[in-house]
């Protein structure tokens, strides 16, 4: 029985379309989406934007059965995509989140809980040292998090540690749809070797959120934040304590064939 | 490896707990209350996301050029990519990490601090340059 939960990933480095192929995939989408995709200047950004939409539409189609050409996805003022089509119970709180960075584009959906997803691609900074780079983000990390980063080991290990914290913070902010104006320095993550992750907001542990962080490969990590919306009922609370579903890798060919 | 506790992770002297801005014309929520005003489904804001802000100094050409340069370097754009006043940050592919770095880079290069309110309406590189010119003018006034 359809439960509305999905965790999909695509490795875009494995897709190298010709101009014609790219054009044909883009034409599957409504004009405003096409414009949004082609506005990007770098081809890699266009590619990721296209795959992101492909994931969104495929997921909605698969979970809710809405035909591709009837799917309407809008964005909040903060840029979070959401489904405009009205949906019936039990998916009335259906929401999803996408992320892309480096080689991966991912999507996560939930029927009841809020969900946020973030992928980070650990990139060695080009114009500054790892420490200088991390220092840019000092207002967004707490003292404890800084300490953990500082004690992580080599510069590379510190960089990776920073990226893991950032990944979790982003997933959370994206789940609540707050955009980047949220004070990330208010949020502190506690964990045991990156499992059993909990979030403290303004010093108080949040019981309404669950987090997971997993490694995709040497340079990529993915995090999921799941939480209770405000008028959370029994069903949603029990939903929250379900174990985190693992990611499924999808290929472009599969996703494109779903459209046709 | 040598302990880093003594060295260089300096907490920067910038004001702490600044909220991060998004340079792509999307308005941002300055604070999110957890006491529970947020609806369970994200919804469109009732007010427009971008509103023109007042600038008393429009950017000098050299300011704009400097901003374009910083942005282009930060976003590692290809040599042939044009970054001009009309370029929108969103289209240049700036993600959240890039955005922090661009703001910091601009603040350092110009010796200014960008406040939340002003940064909210920045959509294009020109907007950023105009804002910076404004702050630089105000600083020397």
mmCIF file of C-alpha atoms in Angstrom:
data_model
loop_
_atom_site.group_PDB
_atom_site.id
_atom_site.type_symbol
_atom_site.label_atom_id
_atom_site.label_comp_id
_atom_site.label_asym_id
_atom_site.label_seq_id
_atom_site.Cartn_x
_atom_site.Cartn_y
_atom_site.Cartn_z
ATOM 1 C CA UNK A 1 0.000 0.000 0.000
ATOM 2 C CA UNK A 2 1.331 3.367 -0.956
ATOM 3 C CA UNK A 3 2.771 5.145 2.062
ATOM 4 C CA UNK A 4 4.015 8.294 0.381
ATOM 5 C CA UNK A 5 7.597 7.921 1.562
ATOM 6 C CA UNK A 6 10.414 8.119 -0.987
ATOM 7 C CA UNK A 7 14.155 8.631 -0.903
ATOM 8 C CA UNK A 8 15.686 8.843 -4.372
ATOM 9 C CA UNK A 9 19.087 9.806 -5.664
ATOM 10 C CA UNK A 10 20.528 10.316 -9.120
ATOM 11 C CA UNK A 11 24.224 10.486 -9.864
ATOM 12 C CA UNK A 12 24.303 13.151 -12.550
ATOM 13 C CA UNK A 13 27.977 12.703 -13.319
ATOM 14 C CA UNK A 14 26.908 9.562 -15.142
ATOM 15 C CA UNK A 15 24.629 11.469 -17.477
ATOM 16 C CA UNK A 16 26.289 13.332 -20.305
ATOM 17 C CA UNK A 17 23.548 14.290 -22.720
ATOM 18 C CA UNK A 18 24.107 15.829 -26.109
ATOM 19 C CA UNK A 19 22.446 19.182 -26.716
ATOM 20 C CA UNK A 20 19.664 17.436 -28.582
ATOM 21 C CA UNK A 21 19.085 14.923 -25.812
ATOM 22 C CA UNK A 22 19.039 17.664 -23.226
ATOM 23 C CA UNK A 23 16.577 19.672 -25.280
ATOM 24 C CA UNK A 24 14.268 16.713 -25.639
ATOM 25 C CA UNK A 25 14.192 16.039 -21.894
ATOM 26 C CA UNK A 26 13.607 19.676 -21.076
ATOM 27 C CA UNK A 27 10.652 19.784 -23.445
ATOM 28 C CA UNK A 28 8.813 17.335 -21.181
ATOM 29 C CA UNK A 29 8.188 20.150 -18.705
ATOM 30 C CA UNK A 30 5.902 23.158 -18.668
ATOM 31 C CA UNK A 31 7.355 26.332 -20.143
ATOM 32 C CA UNK A 32 7.932 28.090 -16.845
ATOM 33 C CA UNK A 33 10.006 25.164 -15.613
ATOM 34 C CA UNK A 34 11.966 25.170 -18.866
ATOM 35 C CA UNK A 35 12.741 28.833 -18.400
ATOM 36 C CA UNK A 36 13.798 28.243 -14.834
ATOM 37 C CA UNK A 37 16.200 25.535 -15.975
ATOM 38 C CA UNK A 38 17.731 27.328 -18.933
ATOM 39 C CA UNK A 39 18.363 30.512 -16.972
ATOM 40 C CA UNK A 40 21.341 28.931 -15.292
ATOM 41 C CA UNK A 41 24.595 29.919 -16.861
ATOM 42 C CA UNK A 42 26.687 26.871 -16.114
ATOM 43 C CA UNK A 43 25.644 23.712 -17.882
ATOM 44 C CA UNK A 44 26.185 21.643 -14.740
ATOM 45 C CA UNK A 45 23.652 23.837 -12.947
ATOM 46 C CA UNK A 46 21.186 23.423 -15.829
ATOM 47 C CA UNK A 47 21.669 19.683 -15.673
ATOM 48 C CA UNK A 48 21.094 19.507 -11.941
ATOM 49 C CA UNK A 49 18.046 21.758 -12.215
ATOM 50 C CA UNK A 50 16.562 19.533 -14.901
ATOM 51 C CA UNK A 51 17.172 16.347 -12.961
ATOM 52 C CA UNK A 52 15.686 17.964 -9.873
ATOM 53 C CA UNK A 53 12.466 18.664 -11.742
ATOM 54 C CA UNK A 54 12.462 15.200 -13.247
ATOM 55 C CA UNK A 55 12.654 13.746 -9.761
ATOM 56 C CA UNK A 56 9.894 15.993 -8.446
ATOM 57 C CA UNK A 57 7.452 15.239 -11.236
ATOM 58 C CA UNK A 58 8.263 11.517 -11.314
ATOM 59 C CA UNK A 59 7.800 11.230 -7.585
ATOM 60 C CA UNK A 60 4.482 13.040 -7.524
ATOM 61 C CA UNK A 61 3.295 10.974 -10.453
ATOM 62 C CA UNK A 62 4.332 7.701 -8.848
ATOM 63 C CA UNK A 63 3.074 8.408 -5.340
ATOM 64 C CA UNK A 64 -0.119 10.269 -6.092
ATOM 65 C CA UNK A 65 -0.928 9.028 -9.576
ATOM 66 C CA UNK A 66 -1.358 12.520 -11.038
ATOM 67 C CA UNK A 67 -0.602 12.572 -14.781
ATOM 68 C CA UNK A 68 2.577 14.452 -15.651
ATOM 69 C CA UNK A 69 0.840 17.192 -17.548
ATOM 70 C CA UNK A 70 -1.543 17.850 -14.661
ATOM 71 C CA UNK A 71 1.137 18.267 -12.033
ATOM 72 C CA UNK A 72 1.508 21.807 -10.752
ATOM 73 C CA UNK A 73 4.516 22.583 -8.627
ATOM 74 C CA UNK A 74 4.947 26.049 -7.240
ATOM 75 C CA UNK A 75 7.552 27.568 -4.959
ATOM 76 C CA UNK A 76 7.145 29.401 -1.701
ATOM 77 C CA UNK A 77 8.646 32.846 -1.351
ATOM 78 C CA UNK A 78 11.701 31.172 0.163
ATOM 79 C CA UNK A 79 12.057 28.977 -2.888
ATOM 80 C CA UNK A 80 10.772 25.672 -1.538
ATOM 81 C CA UNK A 81 8.896 23.667 -4.161
ATOM 82 C CA UNK A 82 5.505 22.260 -3.196
ATOM 83 C CA UNK A 83 2.618 20.595 -4.900
ATOM 84 C CA UNK A 84 -0.201 22.911 -5.769
ATOM 85 C CA UNK A 85 -2.668 20.189 -6.743
ATOM 86 C CA UNK A 86 -5.039 19.461 -3.928
ATOM 87 C CA UNK A 87 -4.514 16.091 -2.372
ATOM 88 C CA UNK A 88 -6.822 13.932 -0.335
ATOM 89 C CA UNK A 89 -6.300 12.209 2.952
ATOM 90 C CA UNK A 90 -4.131 10.364 3.891
ATOM 91 C CA UNK A 91 -1.642 12.477 1.964
ATOM 92 C CA UNK A 92 -3.007 15.880 2.811
ATOM 93 C CA UNK A 93 0.297 16.843 4.361
ATOM 94 C CA UNK A 94 2.320 15.340 1.556
ATOM 95 C CA UNK A 95 5.519 17.297 1.094
ATOM 96 C CA UNK A 96 8.859 16.740 -0.525
ATOM 97 C CA UNK A 97 12.250 18.329 -0.720
ATOM 98 C CA UNK A 98 15.056 18.257 -3.261
ATOM 99 C CA UNK A 99 18.730 18.941 -3.071
ATOM 100 C CA UNK A 100 21.646 18.910 -5.426
ATOM 101 C CA UNK A 101 25.329 19.382 -4.973
ATOM 102 C CA UNK A 102 28.277 17.943 -6.804
ATOM 103 C CA UNK A 103 27.434 14.689 -8.517
ATOM 104 C CA UNK A 104 24.101 14.009 -6.888
ATOM 105 C CA UNK A 105 20.532 15.201 -7.033
ATOM 106 C CA UNK A 106 18.142 13.798 -4.472
ATOM 107 C CA UNK A 107 14.518 13.941 -3.420
ATOM 108 C CA UNK A 108 12.685 12.903 -0.281
ATOM 109 C CA UNK A 109 8.950 12.803 0.368
ATOM 110 C CA UNK A 110 6.765 12.235 3.382
ATOM 111 C CA UNK A 111 2.991 11.940 3.720
ATOM 112 C CA UNK A 112 2.654 13.586 7.127
ATOM 113 C CA UNK A 113 5.918 14.798 8.673
ATOM 114 C CA UNK A 114 7.810 17.730 7.257
ATOM 115 C CA UNK A 115 10.891 16.578 5.418
ATOM 116 C CA UNK A 116 14.081 18.319 4.424
ATOM 117 C CA UNK A 117 16.980 16.924 2.464
ATOM 118 C CA UNK A 118 20.463 18.187 1.834
ATOM 119 C CA UNK A 119 23.394 16.833 -0.105
ATOM 120 C CA UNK A 120 26.892 18.211 0.313
ATOM 121 C CA UNK A 121 29.838 17.702 -1.918
ATOM 122 C CA UNK A 122 33.031 18.213 0.047
ATOM 123 C CA UNK A 123 35.108 20.555 -2.040
ATOM 124 C CA UNK A 124 38.587 21.747 -1.167
ATOM 125 C CA UNK A 125 38.453 25.531 -1.206
ATOM 126 C CA UNK A 126 40.464 27.019 -4.050
ATOM 127 C CA UNK A 127 41.226 30.503 -2.886
ATOM 128 C CA UNK A 128 41.793 29.990 0.796
ATOM 129 C CA UNK A 129 42.815 27.347 3.288
ATOM 130 C CA UNK A 130 40.299 24.957 4.797
ATOM 131 C CA UNK A 131 40.428 26.876 8.070
ATOM 132 C CA UNK A 132 39.874 30.207 6.373
ATOM 133 C CA UNK A 133 36.946 28.739 4.480
ATOM 134 C CA UNK A 134 35.319 27.279 7.591
ATOM 135 C CA UNK A 135 35.874 30.551 9.405
ATOM 136 C CA UNK A 136 33.486 32.257 6.997
ATOM 137 C CA UNK A 137 30.734 30.236 8.576
ATOM 138 C CA UNK A 138 31.543 30.995 12.179
ATOM 139 C CA UNK A 139 28.269 32.782 12.913
ATOM 140 C CA UNK A 140 26.347 29.737 11.817
ATOM 141 C CA UNK A 141 27.953 27.165 14.089
ATOM 142 C CA UNK A 142 27.778 26.876 17.867
ATOM 143 C CA UNK A 143 30.748 26.767 20.211
ATOM 144 C CA UNK A 144 30.378 23.018 20.694
ATOM 145 C CA UNK A 145 30.251 22.411 16.958
ATOM 146 C CA UNK A 146 33.345 24.543 16.458
ATOM 147 C CA UNK A 147 35.185 22.556 19.072
ATOM 148 C CA UNK A 148 34.295 19.293 17.369
ATOM 149 C CA UNK A 149 35.425 20.615 14.034
ATOM 150 C CA UNK A 150 38.674 21.912 15.501
ATOM 151 C CA UNK A 151 39.408 18.517 17.022
ATOM 152 C CA UNK A 152 38.568 16.536 13.934
ATOM 153 C CA UNK A 153 42.174 16.084 12.877
ATOM 154 C CA UNK A 154 43.792 17.203 9.653
ATOM 155 C CA UNK A 155 42.510 20.116 7.574
ATOM 156 C CA UNK A 156 40.707 17.686 5.345
ATOM 157 C CA UNK A 157 39.018 16.053 8.293
ATOM 158 C CA UNK A 158 38.005 19.422 9.723
ATOM 159 C CA UNK A 159 36.560 20.397 6.375
ATOM 160 C CA UNK A 160 34.571 17.171 6.188
ATOM 161 C CA UNK A 161 33.326 17.674 9.748
ATOM 162 C CA UNK A 162 32.193 21.200 8.894
ATOM 163 C CA UNK A 163 30.375 19.961 5.837
ATOM 164 C CA UNK A 164 28.525 17.320 7.872
ATOM 165 C CA UNK A 165 27.227 19.929 10.310
ATOM 166 C CA UNK A 166 26.275 22.216 7.432
ATOM 167 C CA UNK A 167 24.440 19.377 5.707
ATOM 168 C CA UNK A 168 22.277 18.740 8.772
ATOM 169 C CA UNK A 169 21.562 22.405 9.315
ATOM 170 C CA UNK A 170 20.514 22.838 5.729
ATOM 171 C CA UNK A 171 18.211 19.825 5.828
ATOM 172 C CA UNK A 172 16.482 21.261 8.862
ATOM 173 C CA UNK A 173 16.090 24.741 7.433
ATOM 174 C CA UNK A 174 14.768 23.291 4.202
ATOM 175 C CA UNK A 175 12.280 21.084 6.038
ATOM 176 C CA UNK A 176 10.752 24.070 7.782
ATOM 177 C CA UNK A 177 10.887 26.034 4.554
ATOM 178 C CA UNK A 178 12.536 28.953 6.286
ATOM 179 C CA UNK A 179 15.080 29.775 3.651
ATOM 180 C CA UNK A 180 18.529 30.881 4.593
ATOM 181 C CA UNK A 181 17.416 33.710 6.828
ATOM 182 C CA UNK A 182 17.050 31.293 9.700
ATOM 183 C CA UNK A 183 19.630 31.798 12.418
ATOM 184 C CA UNK A 184 21.705 28.669 11.942
ATOM 185 C CA UNK A 185 23.776 29.509 14.979
ATOM 186 C CA UNK A 186 20.733 28.753 17.155
ATOM 187 C CA UNK A 187 20.816 25.169 16.080
ATOM 188 C CA UNK A 188 23.205 22.703 17.668
ATOM 189 C CA UNK A 189 23.573 19.087 16.672
ATOM 190 C CA UNK A 190 24.516 16.380 19.137
ATOM 191 C CA UNK A 191 25.501 12.947 17.963
ATOM 192 C CA UNK A 192 27.522 9.840 18.617
ATOM 193 C CA UNK A 193 29.737 9.402 15.622
ATOM 194 C CA UNK A 194 27.008 10.922 13.480
ATOM 195 C CA UNK A 195 24.326 8.490 14.623
ATOM 196 C CA UNK A 196 21.651 9.162 17.202
ATOM 197 C CA UNK A 197 21.571 12.744 15.997
ATOM 198 C CA UNK A 198 19.478 15.229 17.901
ATOM 199 C CA UNK A 199 19.000 18.941 17.521
ATOM 200 C CA UNK A 200 19.052 21.567 20.241
ATOM 201 C CA UNK A 201 17.332 24.777 19.348
ATOM 202 C CA UNK A 202 18.273 27.731 21.528
ATOM 203 C CA UNK A 203 19.730 25.260 23.978
ATOM 204 C CA UNK A 204 16.650 23.062 24.282
ATOM 205 C CA UNK A 205 16.503 19.587 22.814
ATOM 206 C CA UNK A 206 13.847 19.287 20.177
ATOM 207 C CA UNK A 207 11.653 16.227 20.532
ATOM 208 C CA UNK A 208 9.905 16.956 17.303
ATOM 209 C CA UNK A 209 12.722 16.276 14.921
ATOM 210 C CA UNK A 210 14.657 13.255 13.714
ATOM 211 C CA UNK A 211 17.827 13.421 11.678
ATOM 212 C CA UNK A 212 19.968 11.080 9.730
ATOM 213 C CA UNK A 213 23.228 11.547 7.924
ATOM 214 C CA UNK A 214 24.783 9.092 5.505
ATOM 215 C CA UNK A 215 27.812 8.935 3.309
ATOM 216 C CA UNK A 216 27.213 8.551 -0.410
ATOM 217 C CA UNK A 217 30.863 8.330 -1.374
ATOM 218 C CA UNK A 218 34.196 9.816 -0.342
ATOM 219 C CA UNK A 219 33.074 13.336 -1.138
ATOM 220 C CA UNK A 220 29.320 13.332 -0.728
ATOM 221 C CA UNK A 221 27.049 13.161 2.295
ATOM 222 C CA UNK A 222 23.282 13.332 2.500
ATOM 223 C CA UNK A 223 21.095 14.302 5.425
ATOM 224 C CA UNK A 224 17.407 14.017 6.127
ATOM 225 C CA UNK A 225 15.445 16.043 8.645
ATOM 226 C CA UNK A 226 11.949 14.903 9.560
ATOM 227 C CA UNK A 227 9.715 16.747 11.931
ATOM 228 C CA UNK A 228 6.278 17.321 13.240
ATOM 229 C CA UNK A 229 4.203 20.070 11.766
ATOM 230 C CA UNK A 230 2.452 22.176 14.348
ATOM 231 C CA UNK A 231 -0.926 20.567 14.483
ATOM 232 C CA UNK A 232 0.673 17.182 14.685
ATOM 233 C CA UNK A 233 -1.684 14.373 15.527
ATOM 234 C CA UNK A 234 -1.115 10.855 16.844
ATOM 235 C CA UNK A 235 -0.597 9.450 13.409
ATOM 236 C CA UNK A 236 2.085 11.927 12.553
ATOM 237 C CA UNK A 237 3.903 11.405 15.859
ATOM 238 C CA UNK A 238 4.031 7.664 15.359
ATOM 239 C CA UNK A 239 5.132 8.261 11.784
ATOM 240 C CA UNK A 240 8.081 10.247 13.065
ATOM 241 C CA UNK A 241 9.487 7.356 15.048
ATOM 242 C CA UNK A 242 9.578 5.049 12.041
ATOM 243 C CA UNK A 243 13.121 4.174 11.068
ATOM 244 C CA UNK A 244 14.659 6.166 8.291
ATOM 245 C CA UNK A 245 14.239 4.648 4.845
ATOM 246 C CA UNK A 246 17.425 4.161 2.835
ATOM 247 C CA UNK A 247 18.014 5.858 -0.493
ATOM 248 C CA UNK A 248 17.288 4.249 -3.833
ATOM 249 C CA UNK A 249 19.382 5.158 -6.815
ATOM 250 C CA UNK A 250 17.426 5.980 -9.934
ATOM 251 C CA UNK A 251 18.721 6.422 -13.431
ATOM 252 C CA UNK A 252 17.790 9.140 -15.869
ATOM 253 C CA UNK A 253 16.532 6.574 -18.342
ATOM 254 C CA UNK A 254 14.085 5.134 -15.802
ATOM 255 C CA UNK A 255 12.793 8.540 -14.820
ATOM 256 C CA UNK A 256 12.400 9.701 -18.396
ATOM 257 C CA UNK A 257 10.605 6.538 -19.405
ATOM 258 C CA UNK A 258 8.101 7.124 -16.577
ATOM 259 C CA UNK A 259 7.127 10.342 -18.251
ATOM 260 C CA UNK A 260 6.359 8.764 -21.579
ATOM 261 C CA UNK B 1 49.186 16.549 13.748
ATOM 262 C CA UNK B 2 49.823 19.659 15.752
ATOM 263 C CA UNK B 3 46.883 20.583 17.854
ATOM 264 C CA UNK B 4 44.728 23.261 16.389
ATOM 265 C CA UNK B 5 43.428 24.476 19.685
ATOM 266 C CA UNK B 6 46.008 27.208 19.842
ATOM 267 C CA UNK B 7 45.794 28.305 16.288
ATOM 268 C CA UNK B 8 43.721 29.717 13.723
ATOM 269 C CA UNK B 9 40.108 28.911 14.148
ATOM 270 C CA UNK B 10 39.414 32.418 15.164
ATOM 271 C CA UNK B 11 35.843 33.265 15.762
ATOM 272 C CA UNK B 12 35.539 36.230 13.519
ATOM 273 C CA UNK B 13 34.986 39.637 14.978
ATOM 274 C CA UNK B 14 31.853 40.123 12.976
ATOM 275 C CA UNK B 15 28.607 40.497 14.836
ATOM 276 C CA UNK B 16 27.504 37.081 15.902
ATOM 277 C CA UNK B 17 24.236 35.429 15.073
ATOM 278 C CA UNK B 18 23.752 37.284 11.853
ATOM 279 C CA UNK B 19 21.230 35.628 9.660
ATOM 280 C CA UNK B 20 22.325 34.590 6.251
ATOM 281 C CA UNK B 21 20.867 36.264 3.237
ATOM 282 C CA UNK B 22 19.975 34.786 -0.059
ATOM 283 C CA UNK B 23 21.168 36.841 -2.985
ATOM 284 C CA UNK B 24 18.607 35.618 -5.403
ATOM 285 C CA UNK B 25 15.726 37.878 -4.700
ATOM 286 C CA UNK B 26 13.858 35.513 -2.483
ATOM 287 C CA UNK B 27 12.802 37.053 0.736
ATOM 288 C CA UNK B 28 13.964 35.260 3.789
ATOM 289 C CA UNK B 29 12.400 34.628 7.119
ATOM 290 C CA UNK B 30 14.457 36.431 9.712
ATOM 291 C CA UNK B 31 13.503 34.212 12.546
ATOM 292 C CA UNK B 32 11.335 31.208 12.796
ATOM 293 C CA UNK B 33 9.343 30.766 15.926
ATOM 294 C CA UNK B 34 9.064 27.263 17.179
ATOM 295 C CA UNK B 35 6.301 28.017 19.520
ATOM 296 C CA UNK B 36 4.241 27.160 16.564
ATOM 297 C CA UNK B 37 3.040 29.720 14.153
ATOM 298 C CA UNK B 38 4.220 27.782 11.185
ATOM 299 C CA UNK B 39 1.551 25.992 9.231
ATOM 300 C CA UNK B 40 2.107 22.385 8.450
ATOM 301 C CA UNK B 41 2.343 22.995 4.739
ATOM 302 C CA UNK B 42 4.582 25.733 3.382
ATOM 303 C CA UNK B 43 2.488 28.447 1.804
ATOM 304 C CA UNK B 44 3.070 31.440 -0.374
ATOM 305 C CA UNK B 45 3.719 34.640 1.473
ATOM 306 C CA UNK B 46 1.065 37.279 1.168
ATOM 307 C CA UNK B 47 3.470 40.073 0.435
ATOM 308 C CA UNK B 48 5.750 40.263 -2.570
ATOM 309 C CA UNK B 49 9.098 38.697 -2.074
ATOM 310 C CA UNK B 50 11.053 41.515 -3.581
ATOM 311 C CA UNK B 51 10.483 45.181 -2.991
ATOM 312 C CA UNK B 52 12.710 47.849 -4.318
ATOM 313 C CA UNK B 53 14.921 49.306 -1.658
ATOM 314 C CA UNK B 54 16.085 52.883 -1.694
ATOM 315 C CA UNK B 55 19.661 53.555 -2.631
ATOM 316 C CA UNK B 56 21.177 56.949 -2.299
ATOM 317 C CA UNK B 57 24.330 56.166 -4.287
ATOM 318 C CA UNK B 58 24.138 54.189 -7.503
ATOM 319 C CA UNK B 59 27.247 52.100 -8.023
ATOM 320 C CA UNK B 60 30.261 53.621 -9.686
ATOM 321 C CA UNK B 61 31.525 51.586 -12.606
ATOM 322 C CA UNK B 62 34.620 50.535 -10.686
ATOM 323 C CA UNK B 63 32.496 49.299 -7.783
ATOM 324 C CA UNK B 64 30.367 47.251 -10.131
ATOM 325 C CA UNK B 65 33.454 45.862 -11.813
ATOM 326 C CA UNK B 66 34.938 44.887 -8.466
ATOM 327 C CA UNK B 67 31.708 43.193 -7.399
ATOM 328 C CA UNK B 68 31.465 41.297 -10.680
ATOM 329 C CA UNK B 69 35.005 40.140 -10.233
ATOM 330 C CA UNK B 70 34.495 38.908 -6.712
ATOM 331 C CA UNK B 71 31.307 37.112 -7.684
ATOM 332 C CA UNK B 72 32.879 35.567 -10.746
ATOM 333 C CA UNK B 73 35.856 34.294 -8.771
ATOM 334 C CA UNK B 74 33.758 33.029 -5.903
ATOM 335 C CA UNK B 75 31.371 31.118 -8.104
ATOM 336 C CA UNK B 76 34.236 29.774 -10.228
ATOM 337 C CA UNK B 77 32.505 30.750 -13.408
ATOM 338 C CA UNK B 78 34.137 29.852 -16.714
ATOM 339 C CA UNK B 79 36.288 32.500 -18.384
ATOM 340 C CA UNK B 80 33.783 33.193 -21.102
ATOM 341 C CA UNK B 81 30.880 33.660 -18.703
ATOM 342 C CA UNK B 82 29.629 37.195 -18.489
ATOM 343 C CA UNK B 83 28.917 38.582 -15.079
ATOM 344 C CA UNK B 84 27.389 41.975 -15.499
ATOM 345 C CA UNK B 85 25.063 44.223 -13.563
ATOM 346 C CA UNK B 86 22.007 42.487 -14.930
ATOM 347 C CA UNK B 87 23.179 38.989 -13.933
ATOM 348 C CA UNK B 88 20.929 37.417 -11.362
ATOM 349 C CA UNK B 89 22.639 35.584 -8.540
ATOM 350 C CA UNK B 90 20.212 32.716 -8.849
ATOM 351 C CA UNK B 91 21.168 32.140 -12.466
ATOM 352 C CA UNK B 92 24.851 32.094 -11.612
ATOM 353 C CA UNK B 93 24.167 28.966 -9.581
ATOM 354 C CA UNK B 94 25.064 30.339 -6.170
ATOM 355 C CA UNK B 95 24.152 27.856 -3.459
ATOM 356 C CA UNK B 96 23.944 28.559 0.258
ATOM 357 C CA UNK B 97 27.665 28.065 0.839
ATOM 358 C CA UNK B 98 28.524 30.304 -2.102
ATOM 359 C CA UNK B 99 26.161 32.945 -0.831
ATOM 360 C CA UNK B 100 27.851 33.155 2.569
ATOM 361 C CA UNK B 101 31.217 33.406 0.904
ATOM 362 C CA UNK B 102 30.149 36.052 -1.573
ATOM 363 C CA UNK B 103 28.724 38.210 1.237
ATOM 364 C CA UNK B 104 31.860 37.803 3.328
ATOM 365 C CA UNK B 105 34.075 38.478 0.328
ATOM 366 C CA UNK B 106 32.194 41.665 -0.485
ATOM 367 C CA UNK B 107 32.243 42.831 3.117
ATOM 368 C CA UNK B 108 35.978 42.288 3.354
ATOM 369 C CA UNK B 109 36.766 43.829 0.000
ATOM 370 C CA UNK B 110 34.793 46.968 0.747
ATOM 371 C CA UNK B 111 35.181 47.174 4.510
ATOM 372 C CA UNK B 112 31.462 47.194 5.176
ATOM 373 C CA UNK B 113 28.818 45.136 6.949
ATOM 374 C CA UNK B 114 25.769 44.069 5.044
ATOM 375 C CA UNK B 115 22.611 44.114 7.130
ATOM 376 C CA UNK B 116 19.793 41.614 6.775
ATOM 377 C CA UNK B 117 17.145 44.070 5.631
ATOM 378 C CA UNK B 118 19.134 45.489 2.784
ATOM 379 C CA UNK B 119 20.376 42.178 1.532
ATOM 380 C CA UNK B 120 16.877 40.773 1.251
ATOM 381 C CA UNK B 121 16.025 42.580 -1.953
ATOM 382 C CA UNK B 122 19.163 41.846 -3.871
ATOM 383 C CA UNK B 123 18.390 40.040 -7.070
ATOM 384 C CA UNK B 124 21.082 41.113 -9.475
ATOM 385 C CA UNK B 125 24.750 41.914 -9.258
ATOM 386 C CA UNK B 126 23.830 45.542 -9.898
ATOM 387 C CA UNK B 127 21.619 45.517 -6.811
ATOM 388 C CA UNK B 128 24.535 44.247 -4.755
ATOM 389 C CA UNK B 129 26.895 46.869 -6.200
ATOM 390 C CA UNK B 130 24.392 49.666 -5.559
ATOM 391 C CA UNK B 131 23.934 48.519 -1.988
ATOM 392 C CA UNK B 132 27.667 48.378 -1.441
ATOM 393 C CA UNK B 133 28.129 51.847 -2.910
ATOM 394 C CA UNK B 134 25.428 53.048 -0.545
ATOM 395 C CA UNK B 135 27.165 51.514 2.461
ATOM 396 C CA UNK B 136 30.541 52.842 1.404
ATOM 397 C CA UNK B 137 29.044 56.333 0.965
ATOM 398 C CA UNK B 138 27.379 56.120 4.353
ATOM 399 C CA UNK B 139 30.602 55.018 5.956
ATOM 400 C CA UNK B 140 32.544 57.942 4.650
ATOM 401 C CA UNK B 141 29.769 60.468 5.225
#
